[in-house]
Every structure is written in C-alpha cells, then in structure tokens.
Short mmCIF file of C-alpha atoms in Angstrom, two decimals:
data_model
loop_
_atom_site.label_atom_id
_atom_site.label_comp_id
_atom_site.label_asym_id
_atom_site.label_seq_id
_atom_site.Cartn_x
_atom_site.Cartn_y
_atom_site.Cartn_z
CA MET B 1 -5.50 18.95 8.44
CA THR B 2 -6.32 21.76 6.06
CA SER B 3 -4.62 23.34 3.08
CA GLY B 4 -5.53 25.99 0.53
CA ASP B 5 -8.51 28.28 0.90
CA VAL B 6 -10.92 26.62 3.29
CA THR B 7 -14.58 26.99 2.37
CA ASN B 8 -17.82 26.42 4.19
CA GLY B 9 -18.02 22.91 2.73
CA ASP B 10 -20.98 23.70 0.48
CA VAL B 11 -19.43 25.68 -2.35
CA THR B 12 -16.00 25.79 -3.91
CA SER B 13 -13.30 28.27 -3.07
CA GLY B 14 -13.87 29.76 -6.55
CA GLY B 15 -17.57 30.08 -5.88
CA VAL B 16 -18.50 28.63 -9.28
CA LEU B 17 -19.41 24.98 -8.90
CA PRO B 18 -20.79 23.22 -5.83
CA ARG B 19 -18.17 20.83 -4.56
CA GLU B 20 -20.39 17.87 -5.45
CA GLU B 21 -19.85 18.88 -9.09
CA ARG B 22 -16.08 19.38 -8.79
CA PHE B 23 -14.20 16.28 -9.93
CA VAL B 24 -10.72 14.91 -9.66
CA LEU B 25 -8.88 12.81 -12.21
CA ALA B 26 -7.73 10.19 -9.71
CA VAL B 27 -5.06 7.60 -10.52
CA ASP B 28 -4.35 4.61 -8.30
CA LEU B 29 -1.18 2.94 -9.59
CA GLY B 30 -1.16 -0.55 -8.13
CA THR B 31 1.43 -3.21 -8.82
CA GLY B 32 -1.10 -4.92 -11.08
CA GLY B 33 -1.69 -1.79 -13.16
CA PRO B 34 -3.35 1.63 -12.98
CA LYS B 35 -6.91 2.37 -11.92
CA VAL B 36 -8.18 5.61 -13.38
CA GLY B 37 -11.27 7.36 -12.08
CA LEU B 38 -13.31 10.53 -12.17
CA VAL B 39 -14.23 11.11 -8.55
CA SER B 40 -15.80 14.14 -6.90
CA VAL B 41 -13.89 15.98 -4.20
CA VAL B 42 -16.38 14.53 -1.72
CA GLY B 43 -15.74 10.97 -2.87
CA ARG B 44 -18.40 10.01 -5.41
CA VAL B 45 -16.97 7.70 -8.07
CA ALA B 46 -18.54 8.70 -11.39
CA TRP B 47 -16.30 6.62 -13.67
CA GLN B 48 -13.47 4.17 -13.20
CA ASP B 49 -11.48 1.55 -15.03
CA HIS B 50 -8.58 -0.77 -14.25
CA ILE B 51 -6.03 -1.80 -16.85
CA PRO B 52 -3.58 -4.59 -15.92
CA VAL B 53 0.15 -4.48 -16.58
CA GLU B 54 2.79 -7.16 -16.24
CA THR B 55 5.91 -7.25 -14.11
CA THR B 56 9.07 -8.49 -15.82
CA TRP B 57 11.25 -10.67 -13.61
CA ILE B 58 15.01 -10.60 -14.14
CA ASP B 59 17.56 -13.13 -12.94
CA GLY B 60 19.41 -11.96 -9.86
CA GLY B 61 16.41 -10.49 -8.04
CA GLY B 62 15.18 -8.00 -10.62
CA ALA B 63 11.55 -6.91 -11.02
CA VAL B 64 10.66 -4.07 -13.40
CA GLN B 65 7.73 -2.44 -15.19
CA ASP B 66 7.52 -0.06 -18.13
CA ALA B 67 6.63 3.37 -16.68
CA GLY B 68 5.94 4.68 -20.18
CA GLU B 69 3.21 2.06 -20.51
CA TRP B 70 1.56 3.36 -17.34
CA TRP B 71 1.36 6.86 -18.80
CA GLN B 72 -0.12 5.72 -22.10
CA ILE B 73 -2.73 3.64 -20.26
CA ILE B 74 -3.70 6.66 -18.15
CA VAL B 75 -3.94 8.91 -21.20
CA ASP B 76 -6.10 6.41 -23.09
CA ALA B 77 -8.36 5.76 -20.09
CA THR B 78 -8.86 9.46 -19.40
CA ARG B 79 -9.73 10.14 -23.03
CA ARG B 80 -12.33 7.36 -22.92
CA ALA B 81 -13.79 8.71 -19.70
CA MET B 82 -14.08 12.25 -21.01
CA ALA B 83 -15.52 11.02 -24.33
CA GLU B 84 -18.35 9.34 -22.42
CA GLY B 85 -19.40 12.74 -21.08
CA VAL B 86 -19.79 11.63 -17.47
CA VAL B 87 -18.39 15.01 -16.44
CA GLY B 88 -17.51 18.10 -18.43
CA PRO B 89 -13.90 19.25 -18.93
CA GLU B 90 -14.46 22.32 -16.75
CA GLN B 91 -15.57 20.07 -13.89
CA VAL B 92 -12.15 18.41 -13.63
CA VAL B 93 -10.50 20.75 -11.14
CA ALA B 94 -7.62 18.56 -9.95
CA VAL B 95 -5.40 15.58 -10.62
CA SER B 96 -4.35 13.32 -7.74
CA VAL B 97 -2.08 10.28 -8.00
CA THR B 98 -1.72 7.54 -5.41
CA GLY B 99 -0.33 4.05 -5.47
CA GLN B 100 2.60 1.74 -4.95
CA TRP B 101 5.77 2.96 -3.31
CA ALA B 102 9.38 1.93 -2.68
CA SER B 103 9.79 1.73 -6.47
CA THR B 104 12.01 4.02 -8.54
CA VAL B 105 11.59 5.56 -12.00
CA PRO B 106 14.69 7.16 -13.59
CA VAL B 107 13.62 10.12 -15.75
CA ASP B 108 15.20 12.89 -17.81
CA ALA B 109 14.73 16.61 -17.23
CA GLU B 110 11.36 16.53 -19.01
CA GLY B 111 10.04 13.67 -16.90
CA ASN B 112 10.36 10.95 -19.57
CA PRO B 113 11.60 7.54 -18.39
CA VAL B 114 15.17 6.70 -19.35
CA GLY B 115 14.89 3.16 -17.98
CA ASP B 116 12.44 0.72 -16.49
CA CYS B 117 10.78 1.33 -13.13
CA VAL B 118 12.69 -0.67 -10.53
CA MET B 119 9.86 -2.26 -8.55
CA TRP B 120 9.48 -2.63 -4.81
CA MET B 121 10.18 -6.36 -5.09
CA ASP B 122 13.56 -5.77 -6.81
CA THR B 123 16.52 -6.75 -4.62
CA ARG B 124 19.43 -6.07 -6.98
CA GLY B 125 20.52 -3.13 -4.85
CA GLY B 126 21.00 -5.38 -1.82
CA PRO B 127 24.81 -5.57 -1.96
CA HIS B 128 25.11 -1.79 -2.18
CA ALA B 129 22.59 -1.23 0.63
CA ARG B 130 24.46 -3.68 2.85
CA LYS B 131 27.70 -1.86 2.13
CA ALA B 132 26.08 1.40 3.21
CA VAL B 133 24.21 0.27 6.33
CA GLY B 134 24.96 -3.43 6.89
CA GLY B 135 26.70 -5.01 9.85
CA ALA B 136 26.54 -7.63 12.54
CA ALA B 137 23.69 -6.20 14.64
CA ALA B 138 20.62 -7.89 13.17
CA GLY B 139 22.12 -7.25 9.75
CA TYR B 140 22.92 -3.58 10.41
CA SER B 141 25.88 -1.53 11.42
CA PRO B 142 25.06 -0.34 14.96
CA VAL B 143 26.09 3.22 14.07
CA ALA B 144 24.00 3.25 10.88
CA ALA B 145 20.98 1.71 12.60
CA ALA B 146 21.14 4.21 15.45
CA THR B 147 21.54 7.14 13.06
CA TRP B 148 18.54 6.19 10.95
CA LEU B 149 16.33 5.25 13.89
CA ARG B 150 17.03 8.54 15.60
CA ARG B 151 16.44 10.68 12.54
CA SER B 152 14.07 8.76 10.26
CA ALA B 153 11.38 6.11 10.67
CA ALA B 154 13.67 3.12 10.20
CA PRO B 155 16.94 2.10 8.58
CA PRO B 156 16.93 1.23 4.89
CA SER B 157 16.36 -2.37 3.87
CA THR B 158 19.54 -4.42 3.64
CA ALA B 159 17.75 -6.53 1.01
CA GLY B 160 17.79 -3.55 -1.36
CA ASP B 161 14.02 -3.68 -1.89
CA ASP B 162 13.32 -0.01 -1.25
CA SER B 163 13.96 3.29 -3.00
CA LEU B 164 17.41 3.79 -1.51
CA GLY B 165 18.50 0.33 -2.67
CA HIS B 166 17.08 0.98 -6.14
CA MET B 167 18.90 4.30 -6.52
CA LEU B 168 22.18 2.70 -5.51
CA HIS B 169 21.57 -0.14 -7.97
CA LEU B 170 20.97 2.29 -10.83
CA GLU B 171 24.04 4.36 -9.99
CA LYS B 172 26.37 1.40 -9.49
CA ASP B 173 25.06 -1.24 -11.89
CA GLN B 174 23.35 0.66 -14.74
CA PRO B 175 25.73 3.50 -15.65
CA ILE B 176 24.03 4.26 -18.98
CA VAL B 177 20.64 4.74 -17.28
CA ALA B 178 22.23 6.66 -14.41
CA LYS B 179 23.98 9.04 -16.80
CA ALA B 180 20.71 9.74 -18.64
CA ALA B 181 18.69 10.23 -15.43
CA ARG B 182 18.08 13.75 -14.13
CA TRP B 183 15.75 12.58 -11.35
CA TYR B 184 14.97 9.39 -9.47
CA LEU B 185 11.24 9.52 -8.77
CA GLU B 186 8.70 7.44 -6.89
CA PRO B 187 5.93 6.21 -9.26
CA VAL B 188 3.37 8.71 -7.95
CA ASP B 189 5.83 11.58 -8.35
CA TYR B 190 6.77 10.41 -11.84
CA LEU B 191 3.13 10.53 -12.93
CA SER B 192 2.65 13.94 -11.30
CA MET B 193 5.63 15.20 -13.30
CA ARG B 194 4.12 13.83 -16.52
CA PHE B 195 1.05 15.95 -15.79
CA THR B 196 2.87 19.13 -14.72
CA GLY B 197 6.41 19.01 -16.05
CA VAL B 198 7.57 19.77 -12.49
CA ALA B 199 9.86 17.43 -10.56
CA ALA B 200 8.45 17.37 -7.04
CA ALA B 201 7.95 14.96 -4.18
CA SER B 202 6.65 15.15 -0.63
CA PRO B 203 7.98 13.80 2.67
CA GLY B 204 5.25 11.16 2.45
CA SER B 205 5.98 10.01 -1.08
CA MET B 206 9.73 9.76 -0.33
CA THR B 207 9.22 7.64 2.77
CA ALA B 208 10.97 4.56 1.38
CA ALA B 209 14.11 6.52 0.54
CA TRP B 210 14.66 6.99 4.30
CA LEU B 211 16.44 10.29 3.68
CA THR B 212 14.38 12.77 5.70
CA ASP B 213 14.61 13.64 9.38
CA THR B 214 11.08 12.90 10.57
CA ARG B 215 11.59 14.15 14.13
CA GLN B 216 10.16 17.45 12.93
CA PRO B 217 6.90 16.79 11.04
CA ASP B 218 7.24 19.93 8.89
CA ILE B 219 10.03 18.48 6.73
CA ARG B 220 11.42 20.88 4.15
CA ASP B 221 14.49 19.11 2.76
CA TYR B 222 16.50 15.91 2.84
CA ASP B 223 18.71 15.26 5.82
CA PRO B 224 22.37 15.81 4.87
CA VAL B 225 23.63 13.23 7.36
CA LEU B 226 21.39 10.48 5.99
CA VAL B 227 22.11 11.43 2.38
CA ARG B 228 25.85 11.32 3.01
CA ARG B 229 25.74 7.98 4.82
CA SER B 230 23.50 6.42 2.16
CA GLY B 231 25.81 7.19 -0.75
CA VAL B 232 22.96 8.22 -3.08
CA ASN B 233 23.39 11.01 -5.62
CA ALA B 234 21.73 13.95 -3.86
CA ALA B 235 21.46 15.95 -7.08
CA LYS B 236 18.95 13.45 -8.44
CA LEU B 237 16.56 13.64 -5.47
CA PRO B 238 13.37 15.57 -6.39
CA PRO B 239 12.66 18.81 -4.48
CA LEU B 240 10.25 18.38 -1.57
CA ARG B 241 6.86 20.09 -1.36
CA PRO B 242 4.58 20.01 1.70
CA THR B 243 2.26 17.03 1.81
CA CYS B 244 -1.30 17.88 0.72
CA SER B 245 -0.23 20.88 -1.34
CA VAL B 246 -0.56 21.91 -4.98
CA ILE B 247 2.40 21.23 -7.30
CA GLY B 248 1.06 23.21 -10.24
CA ALA B 249 -1.37 23.22 -13.14
CA VAL B 250 -1.66 20.51 -15.76
CA ARG B 251 0.47 21.33 -18.79
CA PRO B 252 -1.73 22.81 -21.55
CA GLY B 253 -0.67 20.19 -24.09
CA VAL B 254 -1.42 17.37 -21.69
CA ALA B 255 -4.80 18.87 -20.76
CA ALA B 256 -5.71 19.12 -24.45
CA GLU B 257 -4.66 15.54 -25.08
CA LEU B 258 -6.70 14.29 -22.12
CA GLY B 259 -9.72 16.48 -22.77
CA ILE B 260 -9.70 18.14 -19.33
CA SER B 261 -9.44 21.73 -18.20
CA ALA B 262 -5.97 23.31 -18.34
CA ALA B 263 -6.89 25.00 -15.05
CA ALA B 264 -6.86 21.64 -13.24
CA ARG B 265 -4.26 21.59 -10.50
CA VAL B 266 -2.08 18.64 -9.59
CA VAL B 267 -1.65 17.87 -5.89
CA THR B 268 1.24 16.04 -4.29
CA GLY B 269 1.20 12.31 -4.88
CA THR B 270 0.31 9.99 -2.04
CA LEU B 271 1.33 6.49 -1.05
CA ASP B 272 -1.47 3.93 -1.12
CA LEU B 273 -1.18 3.94 2.68
CA HIS B 274 -2.24 7.59 2.78
CA SER B 275 -5.05 7.36 0.23
CA ALA B 276 -6.35 4.26 2.01
CA ALA B 277 -6.61 6.22 5.25
CA VAL B 278 -8.55 8.99 3.54
CA GLY B 279 -10.64 6.61 1.40
CA SER B 280 -11.66 4.64 4.48
CA GLY B 281 -12.62 7.81 6.36
CA ALA B 282 -10.05 7.12 9.09
CA VAL B 283 -8.09 10.38 9.11
CA LEU B 284 -8.21 11.57 12.73
CA ASP B 285 -5.84 10.42 15.45
CA TYR B 286 -6.03 6.67 16.22
CA GLU B 287 -8.89 5.99 13.81
CA PRO B 288 -7.79 2.61 12.37
CA HIS B 289 -8.21 1.23 8.89
CA MET B 290 -7.28 -2.16 7.50
CA VAL B 291 -6.65 -3.28 3.93
CA ILE B 292 -7.11 -6.74 2.43
CA SER B 293 -5.63 -6.38 -1.01
CA THR B 294 -2.65 -8.10 -2.64
CA THR B 295 -0.94 -7.20 0.61
CA SER B 296 -2.46 -6.19 3.94
CA TRP B 297 -1.84 -3.67 6.69
CA ILE B 298 -3.40 -2.00 9.73
CA SER B 299 -2.78 1.71 10.18
CA CYS B 300 -4.00 4.87 11.88
CA PRO B 301 -2.87 8.49 12.21
CA VAL B 302 -0.71 9.17 15.27
CA GLU B 303 0.71 12.25 16.90
CA LYS B 304 4.36 11.35 17.44
CA LYS B 305 7.31 9.71 15.69
CA LYS B 306 7.97 6.19 16.96
CA THR B 307 9.62 2.97 15.78
CA ASP B 308 9.32 -0.65 16.95
CA LEU B 309 12.25 -2.28 15.16
CA ILE B 310 11.59 -5.73 16.65
CA ARG B 311 8.02 -5.95 15.33
CA GLN B 312 8.74 -3.81 12.25
CA LEU B 313 6.27 -0.99 12.90
CA ALA B 314 7.08 2.68 12.50
CA THR B 315 5.59 6.07 11.81
CA VAL B 316 6.03 7.93 8.53
CA PRO B 317 5.12 11.48 7.50
CA GLY B 318 1.33 11.69 7.58
CA LEU B 319 -1.51 13.23 5.66
CA THR B 320 -0.43 16.74 6.60
CA PRO B 321 2.85 18.17 7.94
CA ASP B 322 1.75 17.98 11.58
CA ARG B 323 0.90 14.27 11.77
CA TYR B 324 2.27 10.77 11.20
CA LEU B 325 0.82 7.47 9.97
CA LEU B 326 1.51 4.05 11.43
CA VAL B 327 3.14 1.91 8.75
CA ASN B 328 3.51 -1.87 8.51
CA ASN B 329 2.88 -4.47 5.85
CA GLN B 330 2.07 -8.14 5.40
CA ASP B 331 3.27 -9.21 1.98
CA THR B 332 0.60 -11.69 0.90
CA ALA B 333 -3.09 -11.45 1.81
CA GLY B 334 -5.47 -11.44 -1.15
CA ARG B 335 -2.53 -12.80 -3.14
CA CYS B 336 -2.89 -16.03 -1.16
CA LEU B 337 -6.41 -16.60 -2.47
CA GLU B 338 -5.20 -15.86 -5.99
CA TRP B 339 -2.37 -18.38 -5.55
CA LEU B 340 -4.79 -21.00 -4.28
CA ARG B 341 -7.10 -20.53 -7.25
CA ASP B 342 -4.41 -20.43 -9.92
CA ASN B 343 -2.21 -23.23 -8.59
CA ILE B 344 -4.33 -25.58 -6.48
CA VAL B 345 -8.08 -25.26 -6.96
CA ALA B 346 -8.30 -24.53 -10.67
CA PRO B 347 -4.88 -24.32 -12.35
CA ASP B 348 -4.79 -23.79 -16.07
CA ASP B 349 -2.18 -26.49 -16.57
CA GLY B 350 -4.01 -28.88 -18.90
CA LEU B 351 -4.46 -31.63 -16.32
CA LEU B 352 -8.22 -31.14 -16.27
CA ALA B 353 -9.85 -30.65 -19.65
CA GLY B 354 -12.80 -28.32 -20.26
CA GLY B 355 -14.70 -26.05 -17.90
CA GLU B 356 -14.09 -22.48 -16.79
CA ARG B 357 -11.65 -21.47 -14.10
CA ALA B 358 -13.32 -21.06 -10.71
CA GLY B 359 -13.97 -17.47 -9.68
CA TYR B 360 -13.40 -16.02 -6.23
CA GLU B 361 -17.14 -15.91 -5.47
CA ALA B 362 -17.43 -19.64 -6.11
CA MET B 363 -14.42 -20.32 -3.90
CA VAL B 364 -15.79 -18.22 -1.05
CA ASP B 365 -19.17 -19.94 -1.44
CA LEU B 366 -17.38 -23.28 -1.06
CA ALA B 367 -15.73 -22.01 2.12
CA THR B 368 -19.09 -21.01 3.62
CA ARG B 369 -20.03 -24.71 3.73
CA VAL B 370 -17.12 -25.43 6.08
CA PRO B 371 -17.42 -24.74 9.84
CA ALA B 372 -15.24 -22.12 11.52
CA GLY B 373 -11.77 -23.50 12.07
CA SER B 374 -11.56 -25.37 8.75
CA GLY B 375 -11.42 -28.76 10.42
CA ASN B 376 -8.36 -27.61 12.42
CA VAL B 377 -6.39 -26.90 9.25
CA ILE B 378 -4.13 -23.86 9.61
CA PHE B 379 -2.69 -21.96 6.65
CA THR B 380 0.39 -19.76 7.11
CA PRO B 381 0.30 -17.01 4.44
CA TRP B 382 3.98 -16.13 4.16
CA LEU B 383 4.29 -16.99 0.47
CA THR B 384 7.02 -14.42 -0.22
CA GLY B 385 8.33 -14.02 3.32
CA GLU B 386 6.98 -11.55 5.86
CA ARG B 387 7.61 -8.02 7.09
CA THR B 388 5.38 -7.45 10.12
CA PRO B 389 5.28 -8.41 12.97
CA ILE B 390 8.30 -10.56 12.05
CA ALA B 391 10.79 -9.55 9.38
CA ASP B 392 11.82 -12.75 7.63
CA ARG B 393 12.30 -12.86 3.86
CA HIS B 394 12.92 -16.62 4.12
CA ALA B 395 9.55 -17.53 5.68
CA ARG B 396 7.15 -19.48 3.47
CA GLY B 397 3.52 -20.52 3.52
CA GLY B 398 1.96 -23.87 4.12
CA PHE B 399 -1.10 -25.90 5.10
CA HIS B 400 -0.78 -27.56 8.48
CA ASN B 401 -2.68 -30.42 10.06
CA LEU B 402 -4.14 -31.83 6.83
CA SER B 403 -5.90 -35.18 6.99
CA LEU B 404 -7.70 -37.57 4.66
CA SER B 405 -10.93 -35.74 5.45
CA THR B 406 -9.56 -32.36 4.24
CA GLN B 407 -11.39 -31.11 1.14
CA ARG B 408 -11.09 -28.09 -1.12
CA GLY B 409 -13.55 -26.11 0.98
CA HIS B 410 -11.34 -26.61 4.02
CA LEU B 411 -8.34 -25.31 2.08
CA VAL B 412 -10.17 -22.21 0.88
CA ARG B 413 -11.52 -21.34 4.31
CA ALA B 414 -8.12 -22.06 5.87
CA VAL B 415 -6.57 -19.46 3.55
CA LEU B 416 -9.17 -16.86 4.57
CA GLU B 417 -8.62 -17.69 8.23
CA GLY B 418 -4.84 -17.83 7.89
CA VAL B 419 -4.73 -14.29 6.54
CA ALA B 420 -6.96 -13.29 9.47
CA TYR B 421 -4.65 -15.00 12.00
CA ASN B 422 -1.74 -13.08 10.48
CA SER B 423 -3.77 -9.86 10.82
CA ARG B 424 -4.51 -10.66 14.46
CA TRP B 425 -0.79 -11.12 15.05
CA LEU B 426 -0.23 -7.70 13.48
CA LEU B 427 -3.11 -6.10 15.40
CA GLY B 428 -1.55 -7.16 18.70
CA ALA B 429 1.68 -5.43 17.70
CA ALA B 430 -0.18 -2.34 16.48
CA GLU B 431 -2.11 -2.00 19.72
CA LYS B 432 1.09 -2.30 21.76
CA PHE B 433 2.58 0.38 19.53
CA THR B 434 -0.35 2.79 19.93
CA GLU B 435 -1.01 1.78 23.56
CA ARG B 436 -4.75 1.47 23.00
CA ARG B 437 -7.44 -0.81 21.64
CA LEU B 438 -8.10 -0.06 17.97
CA GLU B 439 -11.83 -0.31 17.25
CA PRO B 440 -13.91 -0.06 15.13
CA ILE B 441 -11.71 -0.91 12.18
CA ARG B 442 -12.63 0.47 8.76
CA LEU B 443 -12.03 -2.26 6.14
CA ILE B 444 -11.22 -1.71 2.46
CA GLY B 445 -9.63 -3.59 -0.44
CA GLY B 446 -10.67 -6.33 -2.82
CA GLY B 447 -10.87 -8.93 -0.07
CA ALA B 448 -13.45 -6.82 1.76
CA GLN B 449 -15.95 -7.59 -1.01
CA ALA B 450 -16.45 -11.07 0.46
CA ASP B 451 -18.90 -11.04 3.38
CA LEU B 452 -17.43 -14.27 4.72
CA TRP B 453 -13.92 -12.86 4.87
CA CYS B 454 -15.18 -9.74 6.65
CA GLN B 455 -16.97 -11.88 9.24
CA ILE B 456 -13.91 -14.09 9.70
CA MET B 457 -11.84 -10.95 10.31
CA ALA B 458 -14.31 -9.72 12.91
CA ASP B 459 -14.36 -13.13 14.63
CA VAL B 460 -10.60 -13.74 14.60
CA LEU B 461 -9.62 -10.18 15.55
CA ASP B 462 -12.51 -9.88 18.05
CA ARG B 463 -13.13 -6.36 16.74
CA ARG B 464 -16.08 -4.62 15.13
CA ILE B 465 -15.39 -4.28 11.42
CA GLU B 466 -16.95 -1.48 9.37
CA ARG B 467 -16.80 -2.29 5.68
CA VAL B 468 -16.56 0.79 3.52
CA ALA B 469 -18.94 0.96 0.57
CA GLN B 470 -17.25 0.14 -2.74
CA PRO B 471 -14.15 -1.08 -0.89
CA LEU B 472 -12.29 -1.79 -4.12
CA HIS B 473 -12.40 1.92 -5.04
CA ALA B 474 -11.31 3.26 -1.67
CA ASN B 475 -7.91 4.47 -2.88
CA LEU B 476 -9.42 6.33 -5.84
CA ARG B 477 -11.89 7.92 -3.43
CA GLY B 478 -9.09 8.74 -1.03
CA ALA B 479 -6.99 10.39 -3.74
CA ALA B 480 -9.94 12.57 -4.72
CA ILE B 481 -10.86 13.63 -1.19
CA PHE B 482 -7.18 14.29 -0.53
CA ALA B 483 -7.24 16.70 -3.47
CA GLY B 484 -10.38 18.26 -2.02
CA ILE B 485 -8.50 18.91 1.21
CA ALA B 486 -5.53 20.40 -0.66
CA LEU B 487 -7.86 22.72 -2.60
CA GLY B 488 -9.72 23.77 0.55
CA ASP B 489 -13.04 22.16 -0.40
CA VAL B 490 -13.04 19.53 2.37
CA ARG B 491 -12.22 19.63 6.09
CA ALA B 492 -10.60 16.70 7.89
CA GLU B 493 -13.34 16.63 10.51
CA GLU B 494 -15.96 15.76 7.90
CA VAL B 495 -14.05 13.07 5.98
CA ARG B 496 -15.43 10.19 8.05
CA SER B 497 -18.99 11.29 7.32
CA LEU B 498 -18.23 11.50 3.59
CA VAL B 499 -17.26 7.81 3.42
CA ASP B 500 -20.25 5.46 3.57
CA VAL B 501 -20.17 2.15 5.43
CA ASP B 502 -22.33 -0.51 3.78
CA ARG B 503 -22.20 -3.14 6.54
CA VAL B 504 -20.92 -3.66 10.08
CA PHE B 505 -19.57 -7.08 11.10
CA SER B 506 -19.58 -7.85 14.83
CA PRO B 507 -17.64 -10.77 16.36
CA ASP B 508 -19.70 -13.95 16.68
CA PRO B 509 -19.26 -15.28 20.25
CA ALA B 510 -19.94 -18.81 18.99
CA ASN B 511 -16.62 -18.79 17.12
CA ARG B 512 -14.50 -17.23 19.85
CA ALA B 513 -13.17 -20.46 21.39
CA VAL B 514 -12.20 -22.18 18.14
CA TYR B 515 -10.38 -19.15 16.76
CA ASP B 516 -8.58 -18.44 20.04
CA ARG B 517 -7.39 -22.05 20.15
CA LEU B 518 -6.14 -22.09 16.55
CA PHE B 519 -4.56 -18.64 16.71
CA ALA B 520 -2.57 -19.74 19.76
CA GLU B 521 -0.80 -22.23 17.47
CA PHE B 522 -0.17 -19.72 14.65
CA PRO B 523 2.94 -17.87 15.91
CA LYS B 524 4.27 -21.14 17.30
CA LEU B 525 4.31 -22.58 13.78
CA TYR B 526 6.65 -19.79 12.69
CA LYS B 527 8.92 -20.16 15.71
CA ALA B 528 9.16 -23.92 15.20
CA GLN B 529 9.97 -23.66 11.50
CA LYS B 530 11.98 -20.44 11.07
CA GLY B 531 15.26 -22.36 11.13
CA MET B 532 14.04 -24.60 8.33
CA TYR B 533 12.91 -21.58 6.32
CA ALA B 534 16.38 -20.06 6.60
CA ARG B 535 18.14 -23.30 5.63
CA LEU B 536 15.94 -23.92 2.60
CA ASN B 537 15.49 -20.40 1.27
CA ARG B 538 18.63 -18.40 1.94
CA SER B 539 20.58 -17.41 -1.14
CA ARG B 540 23.39 -19.77 -2.02
#
C-alpha cells in the first residue's frame, strides 16, 4: 500500500519539511455538512470546524443538497483557518476529500454545479433502475443480477438510491439539467474538481455506480458490458485514476483565494468507508474497524472479491489497487439517539414550557443509572429500514416489552443497546464473510465519545473494543494520512502506530447472560414483524 516517492518516514520526499510539519487541507463531507481540517500527514489535527447544511426533501422520494453551498463553506472555513496562522501556506502540501457516497452532482465542463446534488437517500430513479435490472428474482432480473455479481460487487439498487439510479433519474426526468451536465460526479470527486479543474474519479469513489469490473483490482476503466446494460450516458462518466494517486495541483486562483500554497497537490477522493479505515489505523488485511455515526458499519481490508447477497455484504475497491474493503451499512445508529432526544425525551414542540433541550451527555448519564438490559426493554433501530444483514426498506423501529415501570432512562439505554444488538447481528455476518473472528475492533464516530456506549458495544459484541483518540475526527485524520501515503510520506505498515487509542473496553462477564438472552430475541422480532412492515410501509 504505497504510492509516490516513498521516504524513510522521517523527512519528506522533497527533503524540505519534516513530515510532522507537512499538512493536508482535509475535507470530510458528511450528510450533515462539511468538516474542514488542517491535519498533518501523520494524523495530527491542528484545526477543524464543522458547518451544518440542510437536506431538502421533495415529494416523490427526492432528497437534494446545494453542492455550491458546500464549496462556499469550504472556502470560507479554509480562509478562517489560514488567517489564524495555525500553519503557514507553504506547509499545506496536499488536499484530500472524503465523505458521503452514492450521491450525484451534475456539473459543467468547468466543474460548476448545473443542478442540485441528488443525495444517497433519493429514490426518484427507482423506476428507471428497475427497468434496467429489475425482475422476479428477489426484485432482480436473473441475467442482470448474475452479470453484476460476476463482474462488480453487487447489482445496482432497484430502489434507485445509488449513483446509477441518480444518473438515470437526471437523464430521464430532468432533461434541462442533463443537457447542461458535462459530468456526473460523486461528491468527493466534485470537490476535487473544484480544487483542480480536472474531472477525475477512482474505482473506490465510483463504487456506488456499479460500473467497474472489480474481479481485477487494478481497474483502469468502466466495464462496457455493465455500462451498456445500465443505460447510463457513458460520456458523462469521469475518467478513472488509480486509488491513492495524485490528480493534480490546486488551481492557482483557488490557492490564492484559500491562502494555501499553489504547489499543494490534490489526491483522489475517498469514500468515508476508506478514510474511516485509515483514520482508525485498521489498514492491513482483516484489521477491523467499526463506526457509530449517523449510520454504522463494520469493515476490514480483504484480499479477494466476494459478495454475500443474502446478508448484503460485499467487497469494493480498496485503499490501493491491490486490495478490497468489506462494505455494509446499517442506516440508523447515532441517528436513533438523535431521534429519541428530538422527538421523545426533549422535543421542542411547545408542550413543555421553559428549560433547555437535553444534551447527549445528560441522556447517557441517565442511561448509566439503569442496569444492563434496560429492564428487558428492546429497541429495534430500523427507523428508515435496514440494509445489512437484512435488506428491507420497509422495516421500522420500535420499543418492545414496555411496562408501567419503564422510565426515560430505560428508553435511552434501550436505544444504545438496540444499536449494539444490530451491530452484533452484523458482526456475525461479517465474521462468516471473512471466515475469522474479528478482534480487536477499532471504534470511531460520534457515538464512540460516550464511554457507556463503548462498554455496551464490548459487552454485547463480546469483543475487545479499542476506541481511537478523537473519534469524531477520525475521517479527517484518515483523509490526511491517505494523502501522506499518496505522496510517499507514510507507509501502510506504520499507520496503526500513528493512530492513538485512548481507551480499551473489554467485555464485562457479569453482563454476558443478560445480553445473550436479549439478543436472542432481536432477530426474532424482525422475522415476526416483517410482514407487518411490508403491509404498512410499501408504496401505494
């Protein structure tokens, strides 16, 4: 896992600045808005800020954001950072963008948006995706499913909530935008183009388009069979560059506007999955990491292409052209705690006058007063459906086994435990997929900031959990170290040692029996209620 001119790890390839003084303008574009940071190539966060943005929901399954707003936020944040003098302009040697994926930004030849970003939750392309790949075999045409499974990681979503569905939606339903669009770009590739003026993607960033043959890790172009079967406009697909390579230098005008060096080089954009692996220090084969953020997943690098269609696990192009990453996703994790706060514990709906809204720390503190098992209350966290290890867009969440003795603390702890039960369900599938026990697990994300949630994860999963220091900044750190690898300043073998662990959580044997008993009921709740979910939530 090396690119560029490899150094001895102590000085830069240019021999000017020690690598500890070489910084990356790192951007982590989450669904909730960009995080912008100045992070050294060895992972030290010197400055960071997060600026929220809103998603606009449109009748008929639409969800969009203003990609132009992202860029202006990033420009303003970078100017503030450089004005504070935390690092000098000459110290910014690279730009690295990571973030959300399976979203699509239509841009002109200069990289300017000609329409809204079609977000990963947007399902308006569903009818077109079903026409391309749909059928009677679990929703797919047997021929289409076999073709995609053989060549790529998985078939496209028949719901239309991926890049292929978005591109079809733009071409078929928004002809004015489609006519103005020169390229359809993933968000990370759009931002990279704003920095460089170059339209470029990587096999990793284009994962959710499902248009590359991943049987050969060193992917150089889109697969003509998949492109033809998909019906997308091949002329609007960005050229592919090798993962973990340099796209080009920052445009002089952009560098001047930002206050950084025009010599800074922009590396290929990464999915949040990839930057999370690097930012957790889990970059070698079968080193697992786990994220508790808005969503949640468990991943690790693997050697070979593989797909488990039943449990919805697959491999996608990895951190470098010779490796893959395990991919899966659980749609609502930290989002469940947010939902509980905003709608149940402390809603801002005028019913209760006065007082401040409860914060997450206060909620977690309330949960610490409740014994493990939450008084036998079980929460199922499928608030927007689920992807792994069951693919069911109709599934919904709920509290089960409530009684008159159930209090708010029980509900809060039940949410923390319910997300952990869901993760245990996923871990079982992941370990079958990799054919080995995955331990220790590096933990990152906003949810990892709560000691109680980390301990619950260790207890429920029965695995040793290593919480990464500053877990909320792991993706910024990962983007920066990724750039360090691309520039030749960092070797893969040393990444784990560059990422500090601030605490290790070991399973508490005293809680083993109660969590085993409650988890045994968890998948049964889904099996018993999946018919009801379909009846109540299918589109009419």
